[in-house]
Short mmCIF file of N, CA and C in Angstrom, two decimals:
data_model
loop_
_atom_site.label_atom_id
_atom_site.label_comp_id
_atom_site.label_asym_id
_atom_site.label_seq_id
_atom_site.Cartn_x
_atom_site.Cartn_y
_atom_site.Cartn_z
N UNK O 1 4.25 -43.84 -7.43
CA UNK O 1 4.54 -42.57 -6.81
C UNK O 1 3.39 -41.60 -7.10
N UNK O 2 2.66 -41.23 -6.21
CA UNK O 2 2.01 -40.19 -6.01
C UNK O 2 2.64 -38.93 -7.03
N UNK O 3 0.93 -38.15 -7.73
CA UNK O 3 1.34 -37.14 -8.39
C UNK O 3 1.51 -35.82 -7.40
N UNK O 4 2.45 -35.09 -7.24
CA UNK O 4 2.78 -34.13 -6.72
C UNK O 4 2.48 -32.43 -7.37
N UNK O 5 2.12 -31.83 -6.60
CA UNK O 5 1.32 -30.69 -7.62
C UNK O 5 2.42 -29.46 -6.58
N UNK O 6 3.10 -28.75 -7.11
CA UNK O 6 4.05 -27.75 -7.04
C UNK O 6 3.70 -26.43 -6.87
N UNK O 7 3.25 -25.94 -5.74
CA UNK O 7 2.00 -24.39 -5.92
C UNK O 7 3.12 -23.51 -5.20
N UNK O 8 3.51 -22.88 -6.10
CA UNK O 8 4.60 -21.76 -5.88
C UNK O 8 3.34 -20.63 -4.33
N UNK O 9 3.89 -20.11 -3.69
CA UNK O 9 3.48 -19.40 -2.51
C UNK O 9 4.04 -18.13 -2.85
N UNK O 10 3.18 -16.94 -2.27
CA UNK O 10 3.31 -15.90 -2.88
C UNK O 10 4.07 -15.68 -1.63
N UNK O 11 5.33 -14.37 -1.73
CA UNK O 11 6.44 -13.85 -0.77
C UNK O 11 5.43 -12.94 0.17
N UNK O 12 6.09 -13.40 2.12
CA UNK O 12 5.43 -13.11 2.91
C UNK O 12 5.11 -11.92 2.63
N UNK O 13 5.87 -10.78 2.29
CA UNK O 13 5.22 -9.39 2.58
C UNK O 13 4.56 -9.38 1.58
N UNK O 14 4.20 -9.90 0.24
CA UNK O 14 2.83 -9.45 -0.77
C UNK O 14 1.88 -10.57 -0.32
N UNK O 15 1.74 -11.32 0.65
CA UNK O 15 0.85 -11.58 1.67
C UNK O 15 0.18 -10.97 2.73
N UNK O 16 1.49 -10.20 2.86
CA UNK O 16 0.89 -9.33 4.22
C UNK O 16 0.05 -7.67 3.47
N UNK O 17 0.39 -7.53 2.55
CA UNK O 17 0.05 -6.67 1.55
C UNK O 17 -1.87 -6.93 1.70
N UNK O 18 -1.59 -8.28 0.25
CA UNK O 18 -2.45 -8.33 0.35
C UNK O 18 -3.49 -7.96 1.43
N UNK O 19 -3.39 -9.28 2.69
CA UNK O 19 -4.03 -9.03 3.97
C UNK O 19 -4.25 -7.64 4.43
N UNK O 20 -3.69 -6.99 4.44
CA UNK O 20 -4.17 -5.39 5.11
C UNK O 20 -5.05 -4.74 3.97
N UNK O 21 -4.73 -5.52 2.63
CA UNK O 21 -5.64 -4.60 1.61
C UNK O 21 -7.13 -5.07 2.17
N UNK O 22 -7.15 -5.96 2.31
CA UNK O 22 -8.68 -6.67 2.32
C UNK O 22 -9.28 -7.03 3.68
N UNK O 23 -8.28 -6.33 4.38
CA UNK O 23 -8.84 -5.91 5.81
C UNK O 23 -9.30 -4.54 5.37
N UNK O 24 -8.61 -3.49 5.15
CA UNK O 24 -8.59 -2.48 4.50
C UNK O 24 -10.17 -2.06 3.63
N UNK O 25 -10.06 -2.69 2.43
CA UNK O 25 -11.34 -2.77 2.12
C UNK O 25 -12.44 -2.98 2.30
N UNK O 26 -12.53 -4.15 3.56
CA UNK O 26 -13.72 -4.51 4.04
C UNK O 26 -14.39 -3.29 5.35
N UNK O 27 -13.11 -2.73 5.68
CA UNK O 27 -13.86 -1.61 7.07
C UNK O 27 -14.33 -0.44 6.38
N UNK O 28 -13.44 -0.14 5.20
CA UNK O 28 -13.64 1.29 4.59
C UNK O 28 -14.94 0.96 3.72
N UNK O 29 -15.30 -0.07 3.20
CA UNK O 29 -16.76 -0.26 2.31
C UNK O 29 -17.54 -0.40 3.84
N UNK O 30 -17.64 -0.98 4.92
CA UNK O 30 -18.68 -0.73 6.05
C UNK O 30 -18.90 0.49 6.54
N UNK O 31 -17.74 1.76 6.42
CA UNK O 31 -17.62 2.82 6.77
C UNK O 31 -18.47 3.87 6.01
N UNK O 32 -18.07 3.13 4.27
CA UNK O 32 -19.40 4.00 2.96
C UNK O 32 -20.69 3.69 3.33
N UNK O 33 -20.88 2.02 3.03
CA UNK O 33 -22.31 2.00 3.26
C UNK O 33 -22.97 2.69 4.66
N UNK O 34 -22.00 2.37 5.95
CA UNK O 34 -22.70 2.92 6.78
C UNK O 34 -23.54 4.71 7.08
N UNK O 35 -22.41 5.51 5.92
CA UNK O 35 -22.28 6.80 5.54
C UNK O 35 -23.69 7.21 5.03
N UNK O 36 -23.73 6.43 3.69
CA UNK O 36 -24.34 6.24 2.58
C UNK O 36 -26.36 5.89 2.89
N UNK O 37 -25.94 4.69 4.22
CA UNK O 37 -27.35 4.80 4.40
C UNK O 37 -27.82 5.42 5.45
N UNK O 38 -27.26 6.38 6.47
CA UNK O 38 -27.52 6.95 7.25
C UNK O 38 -28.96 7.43 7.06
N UNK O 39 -30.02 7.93 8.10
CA UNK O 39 -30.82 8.27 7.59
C UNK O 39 -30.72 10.20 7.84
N UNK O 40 -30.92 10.99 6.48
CA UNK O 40 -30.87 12.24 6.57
C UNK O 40 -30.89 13.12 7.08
N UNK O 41 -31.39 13.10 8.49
CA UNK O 41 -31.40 14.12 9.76
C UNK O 41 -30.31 14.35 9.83
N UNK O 42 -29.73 12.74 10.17
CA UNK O 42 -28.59 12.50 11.57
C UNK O 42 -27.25 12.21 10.79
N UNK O 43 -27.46 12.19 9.13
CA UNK O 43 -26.39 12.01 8.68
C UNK O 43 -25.44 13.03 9.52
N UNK O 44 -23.98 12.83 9.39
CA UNK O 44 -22.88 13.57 9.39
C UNK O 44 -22.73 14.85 8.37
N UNK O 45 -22.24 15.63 8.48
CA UNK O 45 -22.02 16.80 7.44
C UNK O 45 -20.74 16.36 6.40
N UNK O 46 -20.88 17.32 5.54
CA UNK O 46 -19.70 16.32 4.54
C UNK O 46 -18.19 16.56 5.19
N UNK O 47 -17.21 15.48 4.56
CA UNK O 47 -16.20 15.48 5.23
C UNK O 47 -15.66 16.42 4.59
N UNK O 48 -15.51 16.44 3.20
CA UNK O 48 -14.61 17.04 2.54
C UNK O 48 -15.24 18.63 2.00
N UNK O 49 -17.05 18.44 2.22
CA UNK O 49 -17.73 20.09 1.94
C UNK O 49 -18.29 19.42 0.77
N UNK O 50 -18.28 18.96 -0.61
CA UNK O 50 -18.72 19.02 -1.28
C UNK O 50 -18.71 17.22 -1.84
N UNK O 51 -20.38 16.89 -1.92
CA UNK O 51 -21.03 15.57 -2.06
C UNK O 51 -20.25 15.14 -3.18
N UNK O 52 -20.02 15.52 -4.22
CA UNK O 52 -19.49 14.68 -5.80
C UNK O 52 -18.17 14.85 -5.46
N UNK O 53 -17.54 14.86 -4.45
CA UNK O 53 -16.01 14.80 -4.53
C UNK O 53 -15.98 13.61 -3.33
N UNK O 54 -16.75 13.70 -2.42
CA UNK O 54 -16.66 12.56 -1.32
C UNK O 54 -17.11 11.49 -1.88
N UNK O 55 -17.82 11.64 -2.98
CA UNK O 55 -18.44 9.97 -3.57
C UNK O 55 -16.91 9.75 -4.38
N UNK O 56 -16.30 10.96 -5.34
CA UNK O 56 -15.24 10.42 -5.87
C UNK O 56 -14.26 9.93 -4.83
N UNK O 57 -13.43 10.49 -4.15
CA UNK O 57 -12.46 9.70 -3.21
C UNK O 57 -13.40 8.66 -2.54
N UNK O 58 -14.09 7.93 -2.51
CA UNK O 58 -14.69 7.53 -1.96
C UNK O 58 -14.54 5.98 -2.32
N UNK O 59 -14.81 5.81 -3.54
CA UNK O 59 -15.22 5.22 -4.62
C UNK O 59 -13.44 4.81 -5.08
N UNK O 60 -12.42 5.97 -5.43
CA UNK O 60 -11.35 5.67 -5.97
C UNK O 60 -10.57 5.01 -4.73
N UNK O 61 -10.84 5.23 -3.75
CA UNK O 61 -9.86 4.55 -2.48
C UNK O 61 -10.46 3.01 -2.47
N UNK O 62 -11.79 2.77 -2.64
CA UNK O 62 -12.31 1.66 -2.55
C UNK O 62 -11.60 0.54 -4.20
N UNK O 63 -11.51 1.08 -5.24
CA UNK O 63 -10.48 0.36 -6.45
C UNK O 63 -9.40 0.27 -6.24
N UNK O 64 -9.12 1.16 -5.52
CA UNK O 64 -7.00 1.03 -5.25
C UNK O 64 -7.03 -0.27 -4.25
N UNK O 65 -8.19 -0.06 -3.03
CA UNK O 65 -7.91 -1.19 -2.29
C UNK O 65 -8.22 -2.59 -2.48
N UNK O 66 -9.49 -2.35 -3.72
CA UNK O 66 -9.79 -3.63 -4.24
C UNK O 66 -8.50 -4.43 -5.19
N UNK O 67 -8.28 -3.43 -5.70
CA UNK O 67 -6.94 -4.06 -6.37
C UNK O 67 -5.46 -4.49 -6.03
N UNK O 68 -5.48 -3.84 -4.85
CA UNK O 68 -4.17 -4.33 -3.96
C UNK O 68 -4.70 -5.86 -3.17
N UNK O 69 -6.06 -5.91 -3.09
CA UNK O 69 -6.36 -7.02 -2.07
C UNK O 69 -6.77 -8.32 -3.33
N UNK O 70 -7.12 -8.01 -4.64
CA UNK O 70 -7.49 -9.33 -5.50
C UNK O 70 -6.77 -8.87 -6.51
N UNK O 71 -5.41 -8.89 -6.57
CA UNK O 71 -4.88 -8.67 -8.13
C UNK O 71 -4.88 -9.11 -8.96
N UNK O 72 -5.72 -10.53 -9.02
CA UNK O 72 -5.65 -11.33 -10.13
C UNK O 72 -7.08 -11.22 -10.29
N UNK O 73 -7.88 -10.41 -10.05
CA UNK O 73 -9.07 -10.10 -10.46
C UNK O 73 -9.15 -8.85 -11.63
N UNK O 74 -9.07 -9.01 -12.82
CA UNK O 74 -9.47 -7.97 -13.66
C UNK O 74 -9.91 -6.65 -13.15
N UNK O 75 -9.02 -5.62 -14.00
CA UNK O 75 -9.59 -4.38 -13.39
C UNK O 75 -11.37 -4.17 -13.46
N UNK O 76 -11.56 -4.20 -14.90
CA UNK O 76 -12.72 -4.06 -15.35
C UNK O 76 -13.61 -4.91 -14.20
N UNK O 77 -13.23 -5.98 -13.65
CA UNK O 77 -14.14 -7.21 -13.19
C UNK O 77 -14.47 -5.81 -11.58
N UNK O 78 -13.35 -5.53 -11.12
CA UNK O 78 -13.33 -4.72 -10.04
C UNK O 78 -14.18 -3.54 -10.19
N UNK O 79 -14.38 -2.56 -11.13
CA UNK O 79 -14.64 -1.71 -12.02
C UNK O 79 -15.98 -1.94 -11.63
N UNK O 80 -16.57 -2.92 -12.48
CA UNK O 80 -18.30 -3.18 -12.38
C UNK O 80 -18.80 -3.10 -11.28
N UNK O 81 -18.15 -4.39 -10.25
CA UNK O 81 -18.37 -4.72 -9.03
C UNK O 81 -18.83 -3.49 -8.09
N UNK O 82 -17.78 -2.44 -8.21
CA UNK O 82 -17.75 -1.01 -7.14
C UNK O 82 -19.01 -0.48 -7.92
N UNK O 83 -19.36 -0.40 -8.96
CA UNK O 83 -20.55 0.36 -10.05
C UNK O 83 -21.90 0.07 -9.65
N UNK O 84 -22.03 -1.37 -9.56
CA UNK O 84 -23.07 -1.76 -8.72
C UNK O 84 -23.52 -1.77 -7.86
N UNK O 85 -22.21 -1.75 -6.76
CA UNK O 85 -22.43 -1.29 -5.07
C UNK O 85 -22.93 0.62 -5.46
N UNK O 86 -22.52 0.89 -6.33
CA UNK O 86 -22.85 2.53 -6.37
C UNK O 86 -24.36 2.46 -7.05
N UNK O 87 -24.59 1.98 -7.59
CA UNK O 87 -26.48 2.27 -8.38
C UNK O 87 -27.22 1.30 -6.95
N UNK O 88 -26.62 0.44 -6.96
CA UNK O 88 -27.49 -0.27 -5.12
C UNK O 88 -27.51 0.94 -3.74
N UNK O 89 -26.61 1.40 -3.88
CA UNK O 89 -26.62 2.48 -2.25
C UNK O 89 -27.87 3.74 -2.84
N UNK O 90 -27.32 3.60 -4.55
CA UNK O 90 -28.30 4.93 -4.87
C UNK O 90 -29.54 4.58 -4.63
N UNK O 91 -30.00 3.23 -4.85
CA UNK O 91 -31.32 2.68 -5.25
C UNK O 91 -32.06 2.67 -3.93
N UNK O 92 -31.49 2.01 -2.99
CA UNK O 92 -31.42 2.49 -1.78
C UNK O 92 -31.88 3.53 -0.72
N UNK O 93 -31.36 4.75 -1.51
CA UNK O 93 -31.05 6.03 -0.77
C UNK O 93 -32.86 6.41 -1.04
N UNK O 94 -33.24 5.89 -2.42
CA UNK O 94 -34.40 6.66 -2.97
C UNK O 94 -35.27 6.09 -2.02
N UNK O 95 -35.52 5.13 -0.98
CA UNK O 95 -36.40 4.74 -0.18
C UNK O 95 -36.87 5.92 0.48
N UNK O 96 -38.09 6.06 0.72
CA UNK O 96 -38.86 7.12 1.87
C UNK O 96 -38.14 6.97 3.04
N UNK O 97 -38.11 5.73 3.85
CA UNK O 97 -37.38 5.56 4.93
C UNK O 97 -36.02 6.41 5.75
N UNK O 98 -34.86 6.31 4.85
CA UNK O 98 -34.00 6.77 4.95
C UNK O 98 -34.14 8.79 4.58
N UNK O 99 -35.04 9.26 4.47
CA UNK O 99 -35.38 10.66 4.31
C UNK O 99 -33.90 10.86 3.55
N UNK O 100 -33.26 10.55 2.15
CA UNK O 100 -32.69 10.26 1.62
C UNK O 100 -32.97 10.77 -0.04
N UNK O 101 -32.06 11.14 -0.89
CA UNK O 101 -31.94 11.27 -2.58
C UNK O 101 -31.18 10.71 -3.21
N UNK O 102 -32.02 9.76 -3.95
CA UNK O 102 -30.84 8.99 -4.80
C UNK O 102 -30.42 10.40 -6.44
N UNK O 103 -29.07 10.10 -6.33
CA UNK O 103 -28.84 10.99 -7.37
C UNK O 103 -28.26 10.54 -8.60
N UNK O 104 -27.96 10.48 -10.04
CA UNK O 104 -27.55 10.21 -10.97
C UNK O 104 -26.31 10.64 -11.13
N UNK O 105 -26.28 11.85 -10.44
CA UNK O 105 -24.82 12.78 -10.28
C UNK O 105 -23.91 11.79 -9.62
N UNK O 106 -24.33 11.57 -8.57
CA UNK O 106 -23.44 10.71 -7.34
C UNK O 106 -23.10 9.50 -7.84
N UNK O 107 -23.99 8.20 -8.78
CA UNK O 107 -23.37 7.70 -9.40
C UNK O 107 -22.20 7.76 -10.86
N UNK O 108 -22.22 9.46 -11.33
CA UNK O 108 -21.49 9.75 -12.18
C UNK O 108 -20.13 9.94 -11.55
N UNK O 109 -20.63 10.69 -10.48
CA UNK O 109 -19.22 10.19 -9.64
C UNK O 109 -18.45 9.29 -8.92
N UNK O 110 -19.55 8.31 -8.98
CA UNK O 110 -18.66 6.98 -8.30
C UNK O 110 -17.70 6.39 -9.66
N UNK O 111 -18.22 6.38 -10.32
CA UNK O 111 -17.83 6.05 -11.89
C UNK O 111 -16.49 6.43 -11.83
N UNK O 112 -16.15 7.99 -11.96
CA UNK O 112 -15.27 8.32 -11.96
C UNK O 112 -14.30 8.16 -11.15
N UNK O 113 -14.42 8.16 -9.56
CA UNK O 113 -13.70 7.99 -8.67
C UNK O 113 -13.07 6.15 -9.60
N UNK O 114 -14.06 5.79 -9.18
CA UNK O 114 -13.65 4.21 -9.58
C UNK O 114 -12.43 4.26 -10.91
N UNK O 115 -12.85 5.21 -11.93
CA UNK O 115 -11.66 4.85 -13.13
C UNK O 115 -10.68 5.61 -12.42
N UNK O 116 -10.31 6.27 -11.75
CA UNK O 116 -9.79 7.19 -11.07
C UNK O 116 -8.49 6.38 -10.75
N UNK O 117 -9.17 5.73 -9.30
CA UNK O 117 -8.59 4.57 -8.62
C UNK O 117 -7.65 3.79 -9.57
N UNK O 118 -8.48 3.56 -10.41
CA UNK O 118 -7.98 2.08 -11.64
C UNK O 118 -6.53 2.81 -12.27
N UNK O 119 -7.02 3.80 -12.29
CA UNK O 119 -5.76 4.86 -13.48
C UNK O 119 -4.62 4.55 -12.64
N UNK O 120 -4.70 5.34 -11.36
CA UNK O 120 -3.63 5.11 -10.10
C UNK O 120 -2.98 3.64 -10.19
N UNK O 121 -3.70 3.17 -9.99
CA UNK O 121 -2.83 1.48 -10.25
C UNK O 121 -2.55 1.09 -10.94
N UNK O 122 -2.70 1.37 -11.68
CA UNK O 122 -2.38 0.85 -13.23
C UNK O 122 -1.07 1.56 -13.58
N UNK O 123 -1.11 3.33 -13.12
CA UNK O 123 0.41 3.64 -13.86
C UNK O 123 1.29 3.28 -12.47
N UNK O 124 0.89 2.90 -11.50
CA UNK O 124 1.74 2.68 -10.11
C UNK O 124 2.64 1.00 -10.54
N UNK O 125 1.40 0.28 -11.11
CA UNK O 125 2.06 -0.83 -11.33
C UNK O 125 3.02 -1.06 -12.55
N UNK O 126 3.00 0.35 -13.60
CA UNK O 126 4.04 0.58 -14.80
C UNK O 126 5.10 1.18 -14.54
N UNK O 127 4.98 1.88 -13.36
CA UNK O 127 6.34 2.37 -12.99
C UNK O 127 6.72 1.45 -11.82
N UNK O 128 6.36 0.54 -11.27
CA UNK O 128 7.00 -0.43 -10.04
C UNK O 128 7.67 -1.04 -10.93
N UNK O 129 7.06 -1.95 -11.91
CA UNK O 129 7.48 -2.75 -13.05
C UNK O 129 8.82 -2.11 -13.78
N UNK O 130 9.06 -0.91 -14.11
CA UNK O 130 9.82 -0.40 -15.02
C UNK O 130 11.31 -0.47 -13.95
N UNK O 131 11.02 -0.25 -12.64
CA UNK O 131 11.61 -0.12 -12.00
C UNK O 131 12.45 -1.25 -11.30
N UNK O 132 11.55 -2.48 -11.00
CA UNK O 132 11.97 -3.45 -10.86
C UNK O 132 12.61 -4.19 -11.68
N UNK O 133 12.42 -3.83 -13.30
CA UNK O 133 13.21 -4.40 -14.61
C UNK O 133 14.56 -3.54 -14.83
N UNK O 134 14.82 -2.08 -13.91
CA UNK O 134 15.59 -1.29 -14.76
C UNK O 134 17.30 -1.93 -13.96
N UNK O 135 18.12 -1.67 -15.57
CA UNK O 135 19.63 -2.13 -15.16
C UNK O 135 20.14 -1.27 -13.74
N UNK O 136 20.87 -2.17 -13.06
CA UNK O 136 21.52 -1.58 -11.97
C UNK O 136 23.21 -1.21 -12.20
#
């Protein structure tokens, strides 16, 4: 008799979850970078008025969605990942080409947005949890 291997399947709707997260994530990170490398003329004006708050929501929407779409990926692992896409767009920006400034600020704020994000999920998933355990 054949060995049989038993792979429990995750319930359709935290499938479908998932799936929209990482649809989700993938348009809204094409939407930054596309933002991000605009070249300086023709950029757009800010959405929100002020640059270190659009890198933060920016940045924290991009961890919430990373983490709804790979939950079995370490926060921290997620954490880095977005950190790097943030010192790369900066590194980036500093090209002549793009008539562009890479800033140190803007990665202080991706930083933050990013723990930001992480915080959000993290107490979202302590109170789903508390909730899903509590007596009825």
């Amino acid at each position: 008799m054949p060995l049989q291997l038993h792979i429990p399947r995750e319930p359709r709707n935290t499938r479908l979850v998932r799936q929209a997260a990482i649809l989700g994530f993938g348009v809204f990170l094409l939407v930054v970078t596309y933002l991000a490398l605009t070249p300086g003329p023709s950029a757009p004006p800010g959405i929100l008025g002020i640059d270190k708050v659009e890198h933060f929501a920016a940045f924290a929407v991009l961890a919430i969605l990373a983490r709804a779409a790979w939950p079995s990926i370490r926060a921290w692992g997620i954490g880095v990942s977005l950190l790097v896409y943030g010192v790369l767009i900066e590194t980036i920006q500093a090209s002549p080409i793009l008539m562009r400034t890479a800033s140190a600020g803007d990665v202080i704020a991706d930083l933050a947005g990013i723990l930001g994000g992480l915080l959000v999920v993290s107490l979202w998933q302590k109170f789903a949890s508390r909730y899903e355990t509590a007596p009825r």
